[in-house]
Amino acid sequence: MQYAIFEGNMDRLEKKLNRIYNKCKAYGCDFHYEIVGETFKELKDEHDRPFMARFLLVEAEGTAVVNDWEFVASVEHTENGNVFSGILGIEVPSRYYNSKPICEHCNTNRFRKYTYIIRNKKTGEFRQVGKACLKDYTGGMSAEAVAQYISLFDSMIAGEAPDTGCRIEHYLDKEKYLQYAAETIRLFGYVKSGSEERQGTAVRALDYYEASHGRAVSYEYLKHLQDEMKELSFDPDSSWAAKRVKDALAWIAGKAEDSTYIHNLKTVCGLPYVAYKNAGILASLFITYDREMEWKRKQNEQFPDESKSVHTGTVGGRILIDAQHIKLMSSFEGRYGTSRIYKIIGHDGNTYIWKTGKLLPGEFFRLRLAGTVKAHNDFRGVKQTEVTNCRIMELKEKEED
């Protein structure tokens, strides 16, 4: 049988199940339960105002029982992927981006909204552990594995209402809130959270979002926000705001997860409802999107259209390149000195990448290379031919023409 359990009631429920498990264990019984999904329902607060709340769909689940280890990040598990916080300057391995709430110490797969990533400072090994097992890596007490079957304990689930005194997490309608954030940025510009001079974009947009739904810390503040929005002609439902949200969401959906931040952003943007505490990362979508669009615009000014570039040559075979444009993209120090990465646009309209220790002087309108095709790659939708072991056949500087 399936139950919809308010997320704030899960801790209370699990404590009861643990007590029952200990009794069942003495008689050789085996019990377990499992979280099979989630749903969102509209509830009302103490002032009879509606808000969205998250419920876990419960049917069955798993078990719970280990020192050069360090804390790396806490993991919030969502239906669309995981969100990391408390990161101590260490990139989280990508295998945890969509990992289930499994404790890699006791190997249990039960409901956990949060797990923790730790790393062995000597071996570099990463592990995802539950709260109880985290204590085993931090000098605390160990925990014993638990397995229960929830459908036998109807009496422990007091309907679907939040338990008295439990913390109630509110959720935002993602797309609607993003429209408020887009309109806020249009009027005030983007302001990072924690700014001493001005109210951050995420908080201001959240205030307007709440006020539009009749919620605020006080009636006076609610009236102030509603009057302010009227004076500003604040319009989150405009076609402009809707399009901006649509474009930004389409961009992040196709973005490669090349950092923990982008993973977090992509995860929350993929959820239909987002916890209020994640409003900041959600609002940052626009500034991140705008920066990439600006980068692409500048790239287009410096290089011809690369959208029609195709892979050339055969991997392992030799190739001759007549360059139309060339640019040093980056350089870095390595074991054997400085390495440089050049992007070359050939007269054939194709894009080539050459990684070399050579330093090419100045800018060129003509560069001829003979090299070996190392790989055929795709970067941001552009087909690139990577070459190596290149020999410069001809080089003429601009001023020689």
Coordinates of C-alpha atoms in Angstrom, one line a residue:
M1 CA 0.0 0.0 0.0
Q2 CA 1.3 3.5 -0.8
Y3 CA 1.2 6.5 1.5
A4 CA 1.9 10.2 0.9
I5 CA 4.0 11.3 3.8
F6 CA 4.7 15.0 4.5
E7 CA 8.4 15.3 4.4
G8 CA 8.6 17.0 7.8
N9 CA 7.0 13.9 9.3
M10 CA 9.6 11.4 8.1
D11 CA 12.1 11.8 11.0
R12 CA 9.3 11.1 13.5
L13 CA 8.1 8.1 11.4
E14 CA 11.6 6.6 11.1
K15 CA 12.1 6.8 14.9
K16 CA 9.0 4.8 15.5
L17 CA 10.0 2.3 12.8
N18 CA 13.4 1.8 14.4
R19 CA 11.7 0.9 17.7
I20 CA 9.5 -1.6 16.0
Y21 CA 12.4 -3.0 14.1
N22 CA 14.3 -3.8 17.3
K23 CA 11.3 -5.8 18.6
C24 CA 10.9 -7.6 15.2
K25 CA 14.6 -8.4 15.2
A26 CA 14.3 -10.4 18.4
Y27 CA 11.7 -12.6 16.7
G28 CA 13.6 -13.0 13.4
C29 CA 11.2 -10.7 11.4
D30 CA 12.4 -8.8 8.4
F31 CA 10.9 -5.4 7.6
H32 CA 11.8 -2.7 5.1
Y33 CA 10.3 0.3 3.3
E34 CA 11.0 2.4 0.2
I35 CA 10.5 5.9 -1.1
V36 CA 9.1 5.5 -4.6
G37 CA 8.6 9.1 -5.6
E38 CA 7.3 12.5 -4.5
T39 CA 4.3 14.7 -5.0
F40 CA 3.4 18.4 -4.2
K41 CA 0.2 19.4 -2.6
E42 CA -1.3 22.7 -1.6
L43 CA -1.6 23.2 2.1
K44 CA -2.7 26.2 4.2
D45 CA -0.7 27.9 6.9
E46 CA -2.0 29.2 10.3
H47 CA -3.5 32.2 8.6
D48 CA -5.4 30.1 6.0
R49 CA -3.0 31.1 3.2
P50 CA -2.1 28.5 0.6
F51 CA 1.4 27.2 0.0
M52 CA 3.0 24.3 -1.8
A53 CA 4.4 21.4 0.3
R54 CA 6.4 18.3 -0.6
F55 CA 5.2 14.8 0.2
L56 CA 7.2 11.5 -0.1
L57 CA 5.4 8.5 -1.7
V58 CA 6.3 5.6 0.5
E59 CA 6.0 1.9 -0.2
A60 CA 9.2 0.1 1.0
E61 CA 13.0 0.5 1.9
G62 CA 16.4 -0.5 3.2
T63 CA 19.0 -0.8 6.2
A64 CA 21.6 1.3 8.4
V65 CA 25.4 0.3 10.4
V66 CA 32.2 2.5 10.1
N67 CA 39.8 8.1 10.3
D68 CA 42.0 10.4 7.8
W69 CA 38.6 11.5 6.5
E70 CA 37.4 15.1 5.9
F71 CA 34.0 16.5 5.3
V72 CA 33.5 17.7 1.7
A73 CA 29.8 18.6 1.2
S74 CA 26.3 17.9 2.3
V75 CA 24.0 16.4 -0.4
E76 CA 20.3 17.3 -0.8
H77 CA 18.6 14.5 -2.8
T78 CA 15.8 15.6 -5.2
E79 CA 13.9 13.8 -7.8
N80 CA 15.8 15.7 -10.5
G81 CA 19.3 15.2 -9.1
N82 CA 21.4 16.3 -6.1
V83 CA 22.2 19.7 -4.7
F84 CA 25.5 20.2 -2.9
S85 CA 26.2 22.8 -0.1
G86 CA 28.9 23.5 2.4
I87 CA 31.5 22.7 -0.2
L88 CA 35.1 23.2 1.1
G89 CA 36.8 24.1 -2.1
I90 CA 36.8 20.5 -3.4
E91 CA 34.9 19.5 -6.6
V92 CA 32.4 16.7 -5.9
P93 CA 32.9 13.7 -8.2
S94 CA 30.3 13.7 -11.0
R95 CA 29.1 10.2 -10.0
Y96 CA 27.4 11.8 -7.1
Y97 CA 25.4 14.3 -9.2
N98 CA 22.5 11.9 -9.5
S99 CA 23.4 9.3 -6.9
K100 CA 20.6 7.8 -4.8
P101 CA 20.6 8.4 -1.0
I102 CA 22.7 5.3 -0.4
C103 CA 25.2 5.2 2.5
E104 CA 28.4 3.7 1.0
H105 CA 29.5 2.8 4.5
C106 CA 26.7 0.6 5.6
N107 CA 25.3 0.0 2.0
T108 CA 21.8 0.9 2.9
N109 CA 19.3 2.5 0.5
R110 CA 16.6 4.1 2.6
F111 CA 14.9 7.5 2.7
R112 CA 17.4 10.2 3.3
K113 CA 16.8 13.8 2.2
Y114 CA 20.4 14.5 3.0
T115 CA 23.7 12.5 2.8
Y116 CA 27.3 13.7 3.2
I117 CA 30.3 13.4 1.0
I118 CA 33.6 12.7 2.7
R119 CA 37.2 12.2 1.4
N120 CA 40.1 10.3 2.7
K121 CA 43.0 12.8 2.8
K122 CA 45.6 10.1 2.3
T123 CA 44.1 8.0 -0.4
G124 CA 41.8 10.6 -2.1
E125 CA 38.9 8.2 -1.9
F126 CA 35.4 9.7 -1.8
R127 CA 32.4 8.2 0.0
Q128 CA 28.7 9.2 0.4
V129 CA 27.5 8.4 3.9
G130 CA 24.3 8.8 5.9
K131 CA 24.1 11.0 9.0
A132 CA 24.4 8.1 11.5
C133 CA 27.5 6.7 9.7
L134 CA 29.1 10.1 9.4
K135 CA 29.7 9.9 13.1
D136 CA 31.9 6.9 12.5
Y137 CA 34.3 9.1 10.5
T138 CA 34.1 12.0 13.0
G139 CA 34.7 10.2 16.3
G140 CA 31.0 9.8 17.1
M141 CA 28.9 6.7 17.9
S142 CA 28.2 4.1 15.3
A143 CA 24.6 3.2 14.2
E144 CA 23.0 -0.2 13.5
A145 CA 21.4 -1.1 10.2
V146 CA 17.5 -1.0 10.1
A147 CA 15.0 -2.5 7.7
Q148 CA 11.2 -2.1 8.0
Y149 CA 8.0 -2.6 6.1
I150 CA 5.8 0.5 6.4
S151 CA 2.5 -0.8 5.1
L152 CA 2.0 -2.8 8.3
F153 CA 2.0 0.3 10.5
D154 CA -0.9 2.4 9.4
S155 CA -1.3 3.8 12.9
M156 CA 2.0 5.5 12.8
I157 CA 1.0 7.7 9.9
A158 CA -1.4 10.4 11.1
G159 CA -3.0 11.2 7.8
E160 CA -1.2 13.6 5.5
A161 CA -1.1 16.6 7.7
P162 CA 2.3 17.9 9.0
D163 CA 3.0 16.8 12.5
T164 CA 2.5 19.5 15.2
G165 CA 5.8 21.4 15.7
C166 CA 7.6 20.0 12.7
R167 CA 9.4 22.3 10.3
I168 CA 7.4 23.1 7.2
E169 CA 9.4 23.6 4.0
H170 CA 7.7 25.8 1.5
Y171 CA 8.3 25.4 -2.2
L172 CA 8.3 27.8 -5.2
D173 CA 6.7 27.2 -8.6
K174 CA 10.0 27.3 -10.5
E175 CA 8.9 28.9 -13.7
K176 CA 6.7 31.5 -12.0
Y177 CA 9.4 32.5 -9.6
L178 CA 11.9 32.8 -12.4
Q179 CA 9.5 35.3 -14.1
Y180 CA 9.6 37.3 -10.9
A181 CA 13.4 37.1 -10.8
A182 CA 13.6 38.2 -14.5
E183 CA 11.4 41.2 -13.9
T184 CA 13.3 42.1 -10.7
I185 CA 16.6 42.1 -12.7
R186 CA 15.1 44.2 -15.5
L187 CA 14.2 46.9 -12.9
F188 CA 17.1 46.7 -10.5
G189 CA 19.9 44.8 -12.2
Y190 CA 21.3 41.6 -10.8
V191 CA 22.5 41.9 -7.1
K192 CA 24.3 39.0 -5.5
S193 CA 22.9 37.7 -2.2
G194 CA 24.7 39.2 0.8
S195 CA 25.3 42.6 -0.8
E196 CA 25.7 45.3 1.9
E197 CA 24.5 48.1 -0.4
R198 CA 21.4 46.7 -1.9
Q199 CA 18.9 43.9 -1.4
G200 CA 19.9 40.8 -3.3
T201 CA 17.9 39.8 -6.4
A202 CA 16.8 36.4 -5.0
V203 CA 15.4 37.9 -1.8
R204 CA 13.7 40.8 -3.5
A205 CA 12.1 38.5 -6.1
L206 CA 11.0 36.2 -3.4
D207 CA 9.4 39.1 -1.5
Y208 CA 7.4 40.1 -4.6
Y209 CA 6.5 36.5 -5.3
E210 CA 5.2 36.1 -1.7
A211 CA 3.3 39.4 -1.7
S212 CA 1.5 38.4 -4.9
H213 CA 0.3 35.4 -3.1
G214 CA -0.9 37.4 -0.1
R215 CA 2.0 36.4 2.1
A216 CA 4.6 38.6 4.0
V217 CA 6.1 38.8 7.5
S218 CA 3.4 41.4 8.5
Y219 CA 0.4 43.1 7.0
E220 CA 2.3 46.4 6.9
Y221 CA 5.1 44.9 4.9
L222 CA 2.7 43.1 2.6
K223 CA 1.0 46.4 1.8
H224 CA 4.4 48.1 1.3
L225 CA 5.4 45.4 -1.3
Q226 CA 2.1 45.5 -3.1
D227 CA 2.3 49.3 -3.4
E228 CA 5.9 49.2 -4.5
M229 CA 5.1 46.7 -7.3
K230 CA 2.2 48.9 -8.4
E231 CA 4.4 52.0 -8.5
L232 CA 7.1 50.1 -10.5
S233 CA 4.6 48.6 -12.9
F234 CA 6.1 45.3 -11.9
D235 CA 4.8 42.7 -14.4
P236 CA 6.2 39.2 -14.1
D237 CA 3.5 37.8 -16.4
S238 CA 4.7 39.8 -19.5
S239 CA 5.5 37.9 -22.7
W240 CA 9.1 39.3 -22.3
A241 CA 9.6 37.7 -18.9
A242 CA 8.0 34.4 -20.1
K243 CA 10.4 34.3 -23.1
R244 CA 13.4 35.1 -21.1
V245 CA 12.6 32.3 -18.7
K246 CA 12.0 29.9 -21.5
D247 CA 15.3 30.7 -23.3
A248 CA 17.4 30.5 -20.1
L249 CA 15.8 27.2 -19.1
A250 CA 16.4 25.7 -22.6
W251 CA 20.1 26.8 -22.4
I252 CA 20.8 25.3 -19.0
A253 CA 19.0 22.1 -20.0
G254 CA 21.5 21.6 -22.7
K255 CA 24.6 22.8 -20.7
A256 CA 27.3 20.3 -19.9
E257 CA 27.8 19.8 -16.1
D258 CA 31.4 21.0 -16.1
S259 CA 31.4 22.2 -12.5
T260 CA 29.5 21.6 -9.2
Y261 CA 27.8 25.0 -9.5
I262 CA 26.5 24.2 -13.0
H263 CA 25.3 20.8 -11.8
N264 CA 23.4 22.5 -8.9
L265 CA 21.9 25.1 -11.2
K266 CA 20.9 22.5 -13.8
T267 CA 19.4 20.3 -11.0
V268 CA 17.2 23.0 -9.5
C269 CA 16.1 24.3 -12.9
G270 CA 15.0 20.8 -13.8
L271 CA 12.6 20.6 -10.8
P272 CA 8.9 21.7 -11.1
Y273 CA 9.0 23.1 -7.5
V274 CA 12.1 24.4 -5.7
A275 CA 12.6 24.8 -1.9
Y276 CA 12.7 28.5 -0.9
K277 CA 16.3 28.0 0.4
N278 CA 17.4 27.3 -3.2
A279 CA 15.9 30.6 -4.6
G280 CA 19.4 32.1 -4.7
I281 CA 20.8 29.5 -7.1
L282 CA 17.6 29.6 -9.1
A283 CA 17.8 33.4 -9.6
S284 CA 21.5 33.2 -10.6
L285 CA 20.4 31.4 -13.8
F286 CA 20.0 34.7 -15.6
I287 CA 23.4 36.2 -14.8
T288 CA 25.1 32.9 -15.8
Y289 CA 23.0 32.6 -19.0
D290 CA 23.8 36.3 -19.9
R291 CA 27.5 35.8 -19.3
E292 CA 27.6 32.8 -21.7
M293 CA 25.6 34.7 -24.3
E294 CA 28.0 37.6 -24.1
W295 CA 31.0 35.3 -24.4
K296 CA 29.4 33.7 -27.5
R297 CA 28.7 37.2 -28.9
K298 CA 32.4 38.2 -28.5
Q299 CA 33.5 35.0 -30.0
N300 CA 31.4 35.6 -33.0
E301 CA 32.9 39.0 -33.4
Q302 CA 36.4 37.5 -33.4
F303 CA 35.7 34.4 -35.5
P304 CA 33.6 33.6 -38.5
D305 CA 30.4 31.5 -37.9
E306 CA 31.6 28.1 -36.8
S307 CA 28.2 26.4 -37.0
K308 CA 29.0 24.9 -40.4
S309 CA 32.3 23.5 -39.3
V310 CA 32.8 19.8 -40.1
H311 CA 35.4 17.2 -39.1
T312 CA 38.2 16.9 -41.6
G313 CA 40.8 14.2 -42.4
T314 CA 41.1 10.8 -40.8
V315 CA 42.2 10.2 -37.2
G316 CA 45.8 9.2 -37.4
G317 CA 46.2 10.6 -40.9
R318 CA 48.1 13.7 -42.1
I319 CA 46.4 16.9 -43.0
L320 CA 47.2 20.3 -44.5
I321 CA 45.6 23.5 -43.0
D322 CA 45.4 26.9 -44.5
A323 CA 44.5 29.2 -41.7
Q324 CA 42.2 32.2 -42.0
H325 CA 42.1 33.2 -38.3
I326 CA 44.1 32.0 -35.3
K327 CA 43.8 32.8 -31.6
L328 CA 45.6 31.7 -28.5
M329 CA 42.8 30.3 -26.3
S330 CA 44.8 29.4 -23.2
S331 CA 48.2 28.5 -21.9
F332 CA 49.3 26.5 -18.8
E333 CA 52.5 25.4 -17.1
G334 CA 53.2 21.7 -17.2
R335 CA 56.0 19.2 -16.5
Y336 CA 57.7 20.0 -19.8
G337 CA 57.2 23.8 -19.8
T338 CA 54.4 26.0 -21.2
S339 CA 51.7 24.4 -23.2
R340 CA 49.4 26.5 -25.4
I341 CA 46.0 25.9 -27.1
Y342 CA 45.3 27.6 -30.4
K343 CA 42.0 27.7 -32.2
I344 CA 42.4 27.9 -36.0
I345 CA 39.7 28.7 -38.5
G346 CA 40.7 27.4 -41.9
H347 CA 40.0 28.9 -45.3
D348 CA 37.7 25.9 -45.7
G349 CA 35.5 27.3 -42.9
N350 CA 36.4 24.4 -40.5
T351 CA 37.6 24.7 -36.9
Y352 CA 40.9 23.2 -35.8
I353 CA 42.5 22.9 -32.3
W354 CA 46.3 22.7 -31.9
K355 CA 47.9 22.1 -28.5
T356 CA 51.6 22.9 -28.7
G357 CA 54.6 24.4 -26.8
K358 CA 55.3 26.8 -29.7
L359 CA 54.6 30.5 -29.3
L360 CA 53.3 32.0 -32.5
P361 CA 54.4 35.7 -32.7
G362 CA 51.6 38.3 -33.4
E363 CA 48.5 37.8 -35.5
F364 CA 48.4 36.3 -38.9
F365 CA 46.3 36.4 -42.1
R366 CA 48.2 33.4 -43.5
L367 CA 49.4 30.3 -41.6
R368 CA 50.0 27.0 -43.2
L369 CA 50.4 23.8 -41.1
A370 CA 51.0 20.2 -41.9
G371 CA 49.9 18.0 -39.0
T372 CA 48.4 14.7 -37.8
V373 CA 44.7 14.4 -36.9
K374 CA 44.5 13.4 -33.3
A375 CA 40.8 13.5 -32.7
H376 CA 37.4 14.7 -33.9
N377 CA 35.6 16.6 -31.1
D378 CA 32.4 18.5 -30.5
F379 CA 32.6 21.6 -28.2
R380 CA 29.4 23.7 -27.6
G381 CA 27.9 22.3 -30.7
V382 CA 30.9 23.1 -32.9
K383 CA 32.7 20.2 -34.7
Q384 CA 36.5 20.6 -34.1
T385 CA 39.4 18.7 -35.6
E386 CA 42.3 18.4 -33.1
V387 CA 45.7 18.2 -34.7
T388 CA 49.2 17.4 -33.3
N389 CA 52.8 17.0 -34.5
C390 CA 52.3 20.1 -36.7
R391 CA 55.0 21.6 -38.9
I392 CA 54.7 25.2 -40.0
M393 CA 54.9 25.3 -43.7
E394 CA 54.3 29.0 -44.2
L395 CA 53.8 32.0 -41.9
K396 CA 53.3 35.6 -42.9
E397 CA 52.6 38.4 -40.4
K398 CA 49.9 41.0 -41.1
E399 CA 52.4 43.9 -41.5
E400 CA 54.2 42.1 -44.3
D401 CA 51.3 42.2 -46.7

